[in-house]
Amino acid sequence: MLTTVGVAPRELERYRSSVREGVIEAIREDAAKLQGARVLHINATAYGGGVAEILHSMVPLMRDIGLQCDWKVLTGSDEFFNVTKAMHNALQGTDHPWKPSDRETWVNQNRLNTEGWQDYDYVFVHDPQPAPLLYILRDHGMNPGGHWVWRCHIDLTNAQQQAWDLLRPFVEEYDGSIWTMRQYVREGVPERHLKIAPPAIDPLSHKNDAISDLQIQAVLDRYGVDRHRPIISQVSRFDPWKDPLGVIEAYRVVKRELPELQLILVGSMAHDDPEGWEWYEKVVRRAGEDWDIHVLTNMNGVGNIEVNAFQYASDVVIQKSTREGFGLVVAEAMWKGKPVVGGKVGGIPLQIIDGETGYLVDSIEECAARTMELLRDGQERRRMGEQGREHVRDNFLITRYLHDYVRMMCELSGEPVSEPTLAEEAVGGE
Ligand code: UDP
C-alpha cells in the first residue's frame, strides 16, 4: 500500500519578493481553472535526493492554489530498492545483467502498492520505481480514472537498452510525460502531452532562505570548519555518478598550492539508495587522515539549515557529477551567490553559463584549475555569484515549475493556458 507523506504548509503569496513582477498573478490565473481538482504525486522516498526535496514544496504550494494535492510513496523491501537502484544506474548507462526475477521483484512490489487504490483527477508518477503502477491497475481491470503523467528526472541519453526495454511498455501507458531536457526523451515515448520542464528550487525553504552570519558561524563551529580559511564544498548523495572521489582528488591538487584550503563533503543517506553506505566508506577512506576534509551526513545532524550554512560559507561550490539529471544543488548554490564548478553533463550546463555563473569542467585537472582560479579572484567570484543568482531567479525557482505543472493539467483537461514567459521558454516550458 502507498504511504501518505505529511508536508508543512506553504503560501504562494510569500514568494512575491523572490520572483519577477506578474509571476504570482499568472500562476493564479491558470490555477483558477483547476479549482478543487484532486492531484496525486507518487515517488519512491520522502527523504533524500532531488525529487523528495521538490515535493516537500510543490505539494503544499499546489494546496495553496486551490488543489487537493496528496503525496504518496511506495512501500518497498530492500530487495526492491536494490533492483530499482540497479535500474537507475542502468538507465544512466551502467551495464546490468537483468534476470527475470528482477522484473518480478519490481512489478510485484508495485502490485502490492496498488492495494486500496483511490482515484485522482491528475496523477504524477515520478521516475522508474513506481512507473508500473498504471499498467498494473489497468491490467487488474481497475481502470483508474484521471490523467496520468510520468515525470522522468533521469538523463536517459546513454541508457542501457535492456533497461529501457523493461521500462518502456509501462511508460507508453501514460497520457503525458515531463522531462528535464529534450535530449533525454527516448524512443517509443508518446509525443502526446510531452513537456520539457526542468526542476527548480524553493527560495523560502530552510535550505535556501537567507541565513544570518551568526547561524552560519554556529554551524561551522559545530563541525570544526574554520571560516577564516578558504572553503570548497560538494553536497550530494554518496553515489558514483556524483564523483565524490574525483572531488577529493581535485581538492588535493588545489591544496598543494593553497595549503589552508578546506573541503566539506556532505551526503545524505536516501531511503531508496542502498549504495549510500558503501560510497560513504569509500569517501572516508580516500579522505584518510586529512582533517581539512569534512565528510558529513544527515546521520551527523546535517539537515537543511546546515546544508544552507555550508553552501553560504563556501568560496566555491563544486558539483563534479559524471551524470546528472538536473542537479538541484547547482541552483541552490547559485541562489546563494556562489560560483559553481560543475561537470559538463546532463542538466548542469542548463544552469551554469560557462564563464558567467561558474565553469563547466570535464576532468579532475580542469576542476582543480578552475577552482584555483576562482579562489584567487574574489571579484570574479562575486561577479559570477551575482549573475548566478539572477539566472536562478529567472529560470529555476519553484514558482516557474509550479506553473509548468498547472499548465500541464490545464492542457490535459483541454483548458486554455497562458503563454510561458520568455525566461520559461528559455529553459523549456513547451
Ligand atoms: N541533499 C541534502 N543533503 C545531502 C545531500 C543532498 O539535503 O547530504 C539535497 C540537496 O541539497 C538537493 C537534493 O538533496 O536539494 C539533491 O538533489 P539533486 O538534484 O542535486 O540530486 P539527486 O540526489 O536527485 O540525484
Coordinates of C-alpha atoms and ligand atoms in Angstrom, one line a residue:
M1 CA 0.0 0.0 0.0
L2 CA 1.2 3.5 -0.8
T3 CA 2.1 5.6 2.3
T4 CA 1.0 9.3 2.6
V5 CA 3.7 11.9 3.3
G6 CA 2.9 14.8 5.5
V7 CA 4.1 18.3 4.5
A8 CA 4.3 21.7 6.1
P9 CA 2.1 24.4 4.6
R10 CA 3.4 27.0 2.1
E11 CA 1.8 30.2 0.8
L12 CA 2.4 31.3 -2.8
E13 CA 2.0 34.9 -1.7
R14 CA 5.2 34.8 0.3
Y15 CA 7.2 34.2 -2.9
R16 CA 6.3 37.6 -4.3
S17 CA 9.6 39.2 -3.1
S18 CA 11.7 36.4 -4.7
V19 CA 10.2 36.4 -8.2
R20 CA 9.7 38.9 -11.1
E21 CA 6.6 41.0 -11.3
G22 CA 3.5 39.3 -12.5
V23 CA 4.6 35.7 -11.9
I24 CA 2.3 35.1 -8.9
E25 CA -0.8 36.5 -10.8
A26 CA 0.0 34.4 -13.9
I27 CA 0.0 31.2 -11.8
R28 CA -3.2 32.1 -10.0
E29 CA -5.0 32.9 -13.3
D30 CA -4.3 29.4 -14.7
A31 CA -4.8 27.7 -11.4
A32 CA -8.3 29.2 -11.2
K33 CA -9.3 26.7 -14.0
L34 CA -8.4 23.8 -11.8
Q35 CA -10.0 24.7 -8.5
G36 CA -10.7 21.6 -6.3
A37 CA -9.0 19.2 -8.6
R38 CA -7.6 16.1 -6.9
V39 CA -3.9 15.7 -7.6
L40 CA -1.5 12.9 -6.5
H41 CA 2.3 12.7 -6.7
I42 CA 3.9 9.3 -6.3
N43 CA 7.6 8.6 -5.9
A44 CA 9.9 6.2 -4.0
T45 CA 11.1 8.2 -1.0
A46 CA 10.0 11.1 1.3
Y47 CA 13.6 11.9 2.1
G48 CA 16.9 12.1 0.3
G49 CA 17.5 13.3 -3.3
G50 CA 16.0 15.9 -5.5
V51 CA 12.5 14.5 -6.1
A52 CA 11.7 14.4 -2.4
E53 CA 13.2 17.9 -2.0
I54 CA 10.9 19.3 -4.6
L55 CA 7.8 17.6 -3.5
H56 CA 8.1 19.0 0.1
S57 CA 7.5 22.4 -1.5
M58 CA 5.4 21.5 -4.6
V59 CA 2.7 19.6 -2.8
P60 CA 1.9 22.4 -0.2
L61 CA 2.1 25.1 -2.9
M62 CA -0.4 23.1 -5.0
R63 CA -2.7 23.0 -2.0
D64 CA -2.3 26.8 -1.5
I65 CA -3.5 27.5 -5.1
G66 CA -6.7 25.5 -4.6
L67 CA -5.9 21.9 -5.5
Q68 CA -6.5 18.9 -3.3
C69 CA -3.0 17.6 -3.5
D70 CA -1.6 14.5 -1.9
W71 CA 1.9 12.9 -1.9
K72 CA 2.4 9.1 -1.5
V73 CA 5.5 7.0 -1.5
L74 CA 6.0 3.3 -2.4
T75 CA 6.3 0.8 0.3
G76 CA 9.3 -1.3 -0.6
S77 CA 11.6 -4.1 0.6
D78 CA 15.5 -3.9 0.5
E79 CA 15.3 -6.3 -2.4
F80 CA 13.0 -3.9 -4.3
F81 CA 15.3 -0.9 -3.7
N82 CA 18.3 -2.9 -4.8
V83 CA 16.6 -3.7 -8.1
T84 CA 15.3 -0.1 -8.6
K85 CA 18.8 1.3 -7.9
A86 CA 20.2 -1.1 -10.4
M87 CA 17.6 0.2 -12.8
H88 CA 18.5 3.8 -12.0
N89 CA 22.2 3.0 -12.7
A90 CA 21.4 1.1 -15.9
L91 CA 19.3 4.0 -17.2
Q92 CA 22.3 6.3 -16.5
G93 CA 24.5 4.0 -18.6
T94 CA 25.8 1.1 -16.4
D95 CA 25.6 -2.4 -17.9
H96 CA 23.4 -4.6 -15.7
P97 CA 22.7 -8.3 -16.2
W98 CA 19.0 -8.4 -15.9
K99 CA 17.3 -11.6 -14.5
P100 CA 13.6 -12.3 -15.0
S101 CA 13.3 -12.3 -11.2
D102 CA 14.4 -8.6 -11.1
R103 CA 11.5 -7.5 -13.2
E104 CA 9.2 -9.7 -11.0
T105 CA 10.5 -8.0 -7.8
W106 CA 9.9 -4.6 -9.3
V107 CA 6.4 -5.3 -10.7
N108 CA 5.2 -7.4 -7.7
Q109 CA 6.2 -4.7 -5.2
N110 CA 4.2 -2.2 -7.3
R111 CA 1.3 -4.5 -7.4
L112 CA 1.3 -4.7 -3.6
N113 CA 1.2 -0.8 -3.6
T114 CA -2.0 -0.7 -5.6
E115 CA -3.9 -2.2 -2.7
G116 CA -6.7 0.3 -1.6
W117 CA -6.2 2.5 -4.7
Q118 CA -8.3 5.6 -4.8
D119 CA -8.8 7.7 -7.9
Y120 CA -7.5 11.2 -8.5
D121 CA -8.0 13.7 -11.4
Y122 CA -4.3 14.0 -12.1
V123 CA -1.6 11.6 -11.1
F124 CA 2.1 12.4 -11.4
V125 CA 4.3 9.4 -11.2
H126 CA 8.0 10.2 -10.6
D127 CA 10.8 8.1 -12.0
P128 CA 11.0 4.4 -12.8
Q129 CA 10.4 2.9 -9.4
P130 CA 6.6 3.4 -9.4
A131 CA 6.2 3.6 -13.2
P132 CA 4.4 0.1 -13.5
L133 CA 1.5 1.3 -11.2
L134 CA -0.7 2.4 -14.1
Y135 CA -0.2 -0.7 -16.1
I136 CA -0.9 -2.9 -13.1
L137 CA -4.1 -1.1 -12.2
R138 CA -5.3 -1.4 -15.8
D139 CA -4.2 -5.0 -16.1
H140 CA -6.3 -5.8 -13.0
G141 CA -9.3 -4.2 -14.6
M142 CA -9.4 -1.4 -12.0
N143 CA -9.4 1.2 -14.8
P144 CA -8.1 4.1 -12.7
G145 CA -9.6 7.4 -13.6
G146 CA -7.9 10.8 -14.2
H147 CA -5.0 11.9 -16.3
W148 CA -1.7 10.1 -15.7
V149 CA 1.7 11.7 -16.3
W150 CA 5.1 10.1 -15.9
R151 CA 7.8 12.6 -14.7
C152 CA 11.3 11.4 -15.7
H153 CA 14.1 13.1 -13.6
I154 CA 16.8 11.0 -15.1
D155 CA 19.2 11.6 -18.1
L156 CA 18.4 8.6 -20.3
T157 CA 20.8 9.6 -23.1
N158 CA 23.1 6.6 -22.6
A159 CA 20.5 4.2 -21.0
Q160 CA 21.3 0.5 -21.3
Q161 CA 18.9 -0.7 -24.0
Q162 CA 17.7 -3.6 -21.9
A163 CA 16.8 -1.4 -19.0
W164 CA 14.8 1.0 -21.3
D165 CA 13.1 -2.0 -22.9
L166 CA 11.9 -3.1 -19.4
L167 CA 10.6 0.4 -18.6
R168 CA 9.2 1.4 -21.9
P169 CA 6.0 -0.6 -22.0
F170 CA 5.0 1.0 -18.7
V171 CA 5.8 4.5 -19.9
E172 CA 3.7 4.0 -23.0
E173 CA 0.6 3.7 -20.9
Y174 CA 0.7 7.3 -19.7
D175 CA -1.3 10.2 -21.1
G176 CA 1.7 12.5 -20.9
S177 CA 5.2 12.9 -19.7
I178 CA 7.5 15.6 -18.3
W179 CA 11.3 15.7 -19.0
T180 CA 14.1 17.9 -17.8
M181 CA 15.7 18.2 -21.2
R182 CA 14.5 17.3 -24.8
Q183 CA 17.6 15.1 -25.4
Y184 CA 16.6 12.8 -22.5
V185 CA 13.4 11.6 -24.3
R186 CA 13.9 8.0 -25.5
E187 CA 12.4 6.2 -28.5
G188 CA 8.9 5.0 -28.0
V189 CA 7.7 7.8 -25.7
P190 CA 4.4 9.1 -27.0
E191 CA 4.6 12.7 -28.3
R192 CA 1.1 13.5 -26.9
H193 CA 1.3 15.9 -23.9
L194 CA 5.1 15.7 -23.8
K195 CA 6.5 18.6 -21.8
I196 CA 10.0 19.8 -21.1
A197 CA 10.2 21.3 -17.7
P198 CA 13.5 21.3 -15.6
P199 CA 13.1 21.2 -11.8
A200 CA 13.6 24.2 -9.6
I201 CA 14.5 25.2 -6.0
D202 CA 12.4 26.7 -3.2
P203 CA 13.9 30.1 -2.3
L204 CA 12.0 30.0 1.0
S205 CA 12.9 26.6 2.3
H206 CA 15.2 26.2 5.2
K207 CA 17.8 25.1 2.7
N208 CA 17.7 28.2 0.6
D209 CA 16.3 31.1 2.7
A210 CA 18.6 33.8 3.9
I211 CA 20.5 32.8 7.0
S212 CA 22.3 35.0 9.5
D213 CA 26.1 35.2 9.9
L214 CA 25.7 34.0 13.5
Q215 CA 23.8 30.9 12.4
I216 CA 26.5 30.2 9.7
Q217 CA 29.2 30.6 12.3
A218 CA 27.4 28.3 14.8
V219 CA 27.2 25.5 12.2
L220 CA 30.8 25.9 11.2
D221 CA 31.9 25.8 14.8
R222 CA 29.9 22.7 15.5
Y223 CA 31.6 20.8 12.7
G224 CA 35.1 22.3 13.2
V225 CA 35.3 24.2 10.0
D226 CA 37.4 27.4 10.0
R227 CA 35.6 30.3 8.4
H228 CA 38.8 32.3 8.0
R229 CA 40.3 29.8 5.7
P230 CA 39.1 29.1 2.1
I231 CA 36.2 26.6 1.9
I232 CA 35.0 24.5 -1.1
S233 CA 32.1 22.1 -0.8
Q234 CA 30.0 19.5 -2.6
V235 CA 26.6 18.5 -1.3
S236 CA 25.4 15.2 -2.9
R237 CA 24.2 11.7 -2.2
F238 CA 27.2 9.4 -1.8
D239 CA 26.9 7.9 -5.3
P240 CA 29.4 7.0 -8.1
W241 CA 27.7 9.5 -10.5
K242 CA 28.4 12.4 -8.2
D243 CA 32.1 11.6 -8.3
P244 CA 33.0 12.4 -4.6
L245 CA 36.4 10.7 -5.1
G246 CA 37.1 13.0 -8.0
V247 CA 36.2 16.0 -5.8
I248 CA 38.8 14.8 -3.2
E249 CA 41.4 14.4 -6.0
A250 CA 40.7 17.9 -7.3
Y251 CA 40.9 19.4 -3.8
R252 CA 44.3 17.7 -3.3
V253 CA 45.6 19.3 -6.5
V254 CA 44.5 22.8 -5.3
K255 CA 45.6 22.2 -1.8
R256 CA 49.2 21.7 -3.0
E257 CA 49.2 25.4 -3.9
L258 CA 46.8 26.6 -1.2
P259 CA 47.6 24.6 1.9
E260 CA 45.0 26.3 4.0
L261 CA 42.1 25.0 1.8
Q262 CA 39.2 23.0 3.4
L263 CA 36.8 20.7 1.7
I264 CA 33.3 19.9 3.0
L265 CA 31.6 16.9 1.5
V266 CA 28.0 16.5 2.6
G267 CA 26.0 13.5 1.6
S268 CA 22.6 12.2 2.8
M269 CA 21.5 8.6 3.0
A270 CA 18.4 8.4 0.9
H271 CA 15.8 5.8 1.9
D272 CA 15.7 4.3 -1.6
D273 CA 19.5 4.3 -2.2
P274 CA 21.2 1.2 -0.9
E275 CA 24.6 2.2 -2.3
G276 CA 24.9 5.1 0.1
W277 CA 26.9 3.5 2.9
E278 CA 29.3 1.7 0.5
W279 CA 30.2 5.0 -1.1
Y280 CA 30.4 6.8 2.2
E281 CA 33.0 4.4 3.3
K282 CA 35.0 4.8 0.0
V283 CA 34.9 8.6 0.5
V284 CA 36.1 8.4 4.2
R285 CA 38.9 6.0 3.2
R286 CA 40.0 8.3 0.4
A287 CA 39.9 11.3 2.7
G288 CA 42.2 9.4 5.1
E289 CA 44.0 11.4 7.8
D290 CA 43.4 14.9 6.2
W291 CA 41.5 16.8 8.9
D292 CA 40.7 19.6 6.4
I293 CA 38.3 17.2 4.6
H294 CA 35.0 17.2 6.4
V295 CA 32.8 14.2 5.4
L296 CA 29.4 14.8 6.9
T297 CA 25.9 13.2 6.6
N298 CA 22.4 13.6 7.9
M299 CA 23.5 11.0 10.4
N300 CA 25.8 13.6 11.9
G301 CA 22.8 16.0 12.2
V302 CA 23.4 17.8 8.8
G303 CA 19.9 18.8 7.8
N304 CA 18.6 21.7 5.6
I305 CA 19.9 24.5 7.8
E306 CA 23.4 23.0 8.0
V307 CA 23.5 22.5 4.2
N308 CA 22.4 26.1 3.8
A309 CA 25.2 27.3 6.1
F310 CA 27.8 25.2 4.4
Q311 CA 26.8 26.4 0.9
Y312 CA 26.8 30.1 2.1
A313 CA 30.1 29.7 3.8
S314 CA 31.8 28.2 0.7
D315 CA 34.0 30.3 -1.5
V316 CA 33.4 28.0 -4.5
V317 CA 30.8 25.2 -4.8
I318 CA 31.7 22.0 -6.7
Q319 CA 29.3 19.6 -8.4
K320 CA 31.6 17.3 -10.2
S321 CA 29.0 14.8 -11.5
T322 CA 29.6 12.5 -14.3
R323 CA 25.9 12.0 -14.9
E324 CA 23.2 14.4 -13.6
G325 CA 19.5 14.6 -14.5
F326 CA 19.4 18.2 -13.3
G327 CA 21.4 18.8 -10.1
L328 CA 19.3 20.9 -7.8
V329 CA 22.4 21.6 -5.7
V330 CA 23.8 23.7 -8.5
A331 CA 20.8 26.1 -8.5
E332 CA 20.9 26.0 -4.6
A333 CA 24.5 27.3 -4.6
M334 CA 23.9 29.8 -7.3
W335 CA 20.9 31.2 -5.4
K336 CA 23.3 31.8 -2.6
G337 CA 25.5 33.9 -4.9
K338 CA 28.2 31.2 -5.2
P339 CA 30.2 30.4 -8.4
V340 CA 29.8 26.7 -9.2
V341 CA 32.4 24.5 -10.9
G342 CA 30.3 21.6 -12.3
G343 CA 30.7 18.6 -14.6
K344 CA 29.7 19.3 -18.2
V345 CA 26.9 16.7 -18.1
G346 CA 23.1 16.4 -18.1
G347 CA 21.3 19.3 -16.5
I348 CA 24.4 21.1 -15.2
P349 CA 25.0 23.1 -18.5
L350 CA 21.4 24.2 -18.3
Q351 CA 22.3 26.1 -15.1
I352 CA 26.0 27.0 -15.3
I353 CA 26.7 29.5 -18.0
D354 CA 30.3 28.8 -18.6
G355 CA 32.5 31.7 -17.6
E356 CA 29.5 33.7 -16.4
T357 CA 28.0 31.9 -13.4
G358 CA 30.7 29.3 -12.9
Y359 CA 32.7 26.9 -15.0
L360 CA 31.9 23.6 -16.8
V361 CA 34.6 21.0 -16.5
D362 CA 35.4 17.6 -17.9
S363 CA 38.2 16.3 -15.7
I364 CA 39.8 16.4 -12.3
E365 CA 42.6 18.7 -13.6
E366 CA 40.1 21.2 -15.1
C367 CA 38.0 21.1 -11.9
A368 CA 41.1 21.9 -9.9
A369 CA 42.4 24.6 -12.2
R370 CA 39.0 26.5 -12.4
T371 CA 38.6 26.2 -8.6
M372 CA 42.0 27.6 -8.0
E373 CA 41.3 30.4 -10.5
L374 CA 38.2 31.4 -8.6
L375 CA 39.8 31.0 -5.1
R376 CA 42.4 33.5 -6.2
D377 CA 40.0 36.1 -7.5
G378 CA 37.4 37.4 -5.1
Q379 CA 36.0 40.0 -7.5
E380 CA 35.3 37.3 -10.2
R381 CA 33.7 35.1 -7.5
R382 CA 31.3 37.9 -6.6
R383 CA 30.5 38.8 -10.2
M384 CA 29.7 35.2 -11.1
G385 CA 27.8 34.7 -7.9
E386 CA 25.6 37.7 -8.6
Q387 CA 24.9 36.6 -12.2
G388 CA 24.1 33.1 -11.0
R389 CA 21.5 34.3 -8.5
E390 CA 19.7 36.3 -11.2
H391 CA 19.9 33.3 -13.6
V392 CA 18.2 31.2 -10.9
R393 CA 15.6 33.9 -10.3
D394 CA 14.6 33.9 -13.9
N395 CA 14.6 30.2 -14.6
F396 CA 14.9 27.8 -11.6
L397 CA 12.6 28.9 -8.8
I398 CA 9.8 26.7 -7.8
T399 CA 7.2 29.2 -9.0
R400 CA 8.1 28.6 -12.6
Y401 CA 8.0 24.8 -12.0
L402 CA 4.6 25.1 -10.3
H403 CA 3.3 27.0 -13.3
D404 CA 4.6 24.3 -15.6
Y405 CA 2.5 21.7 -13.7
V406 CA -0.5 23.9 -13.7
R407 CA -0.2 24.4 -17.4
M408 CA 0.2 20.7 -18.0
M409 CA -3.0 19.9 -16.0
C410 CA -4.9 22.6 -18.0
E411 CA -3.7 21.1 -21.2
L412 CA -4.7 17.6 -20.2
S413 CA -8.2 18.7 -19.5
G414 CA -8.5 20.9 -22.6
E415 CA -8.4 24.2 -20.7
P416 CA -6.7 27.2 -22.5
V417 CA -3.4 28.2 -20.9
S418 CA -1.4 31.3 -20.8
E419 CA 1.8 31.7 -22.8
P420 CA 5.1 30.9 -20.9
T421 CA 7.2 33.9 -20.1
L422 CA 10.4 34.4 -22.1
A423 CA 12.6 33.0 -19.3
E424 CA 10.3 30.0 -19.1
E425 CA 10.7 29.4 -22.8
A426 CA 14.4 29.6 -22.5
V427 CA 14.6 26.6 -20.2
G428 CA 11.9 24.5 -21.9
G429 CA 8.4 25.4 -20.9
E430 CA 6.8 23.7 -24.0
Ligands
UDP1 N1 20.8 17.0 -0.2 C1 20.8 17.2 1.2 N2 21.8 16.7 1.9 C2 22.7 15.9 1.5 C3 22.8 15.7 0.0 C4 21.8 16.2 -0.8 O1 19.9 17.9 1.7 O2 23.6 15.5 2.2 C5 19.8 17.6 -1.0 C6 20.4 18.7 -1.9 O3 20.5 19.9 -1.2 C7 19.4 18.7 -3.1 C8 18.9 17.3 -3.2 O4 19.2 16.6 -1.9 O5 18.3 19.5 -2.7 C9 19.7 16.5 -4.3 O6 19.1 16.8 -5.5 P1 20.0 16.8 -6.8 O7 19.0 17.1 -7.9 O8 21.2 17.6 -6.7 O9 20.5 15.3 -6.9 P2 19.7 13.8 -6.8 O10 20.1 13.3 -5.4 O11 18.3 14.0 -7.0 O12 20.4 13.0 -7.8

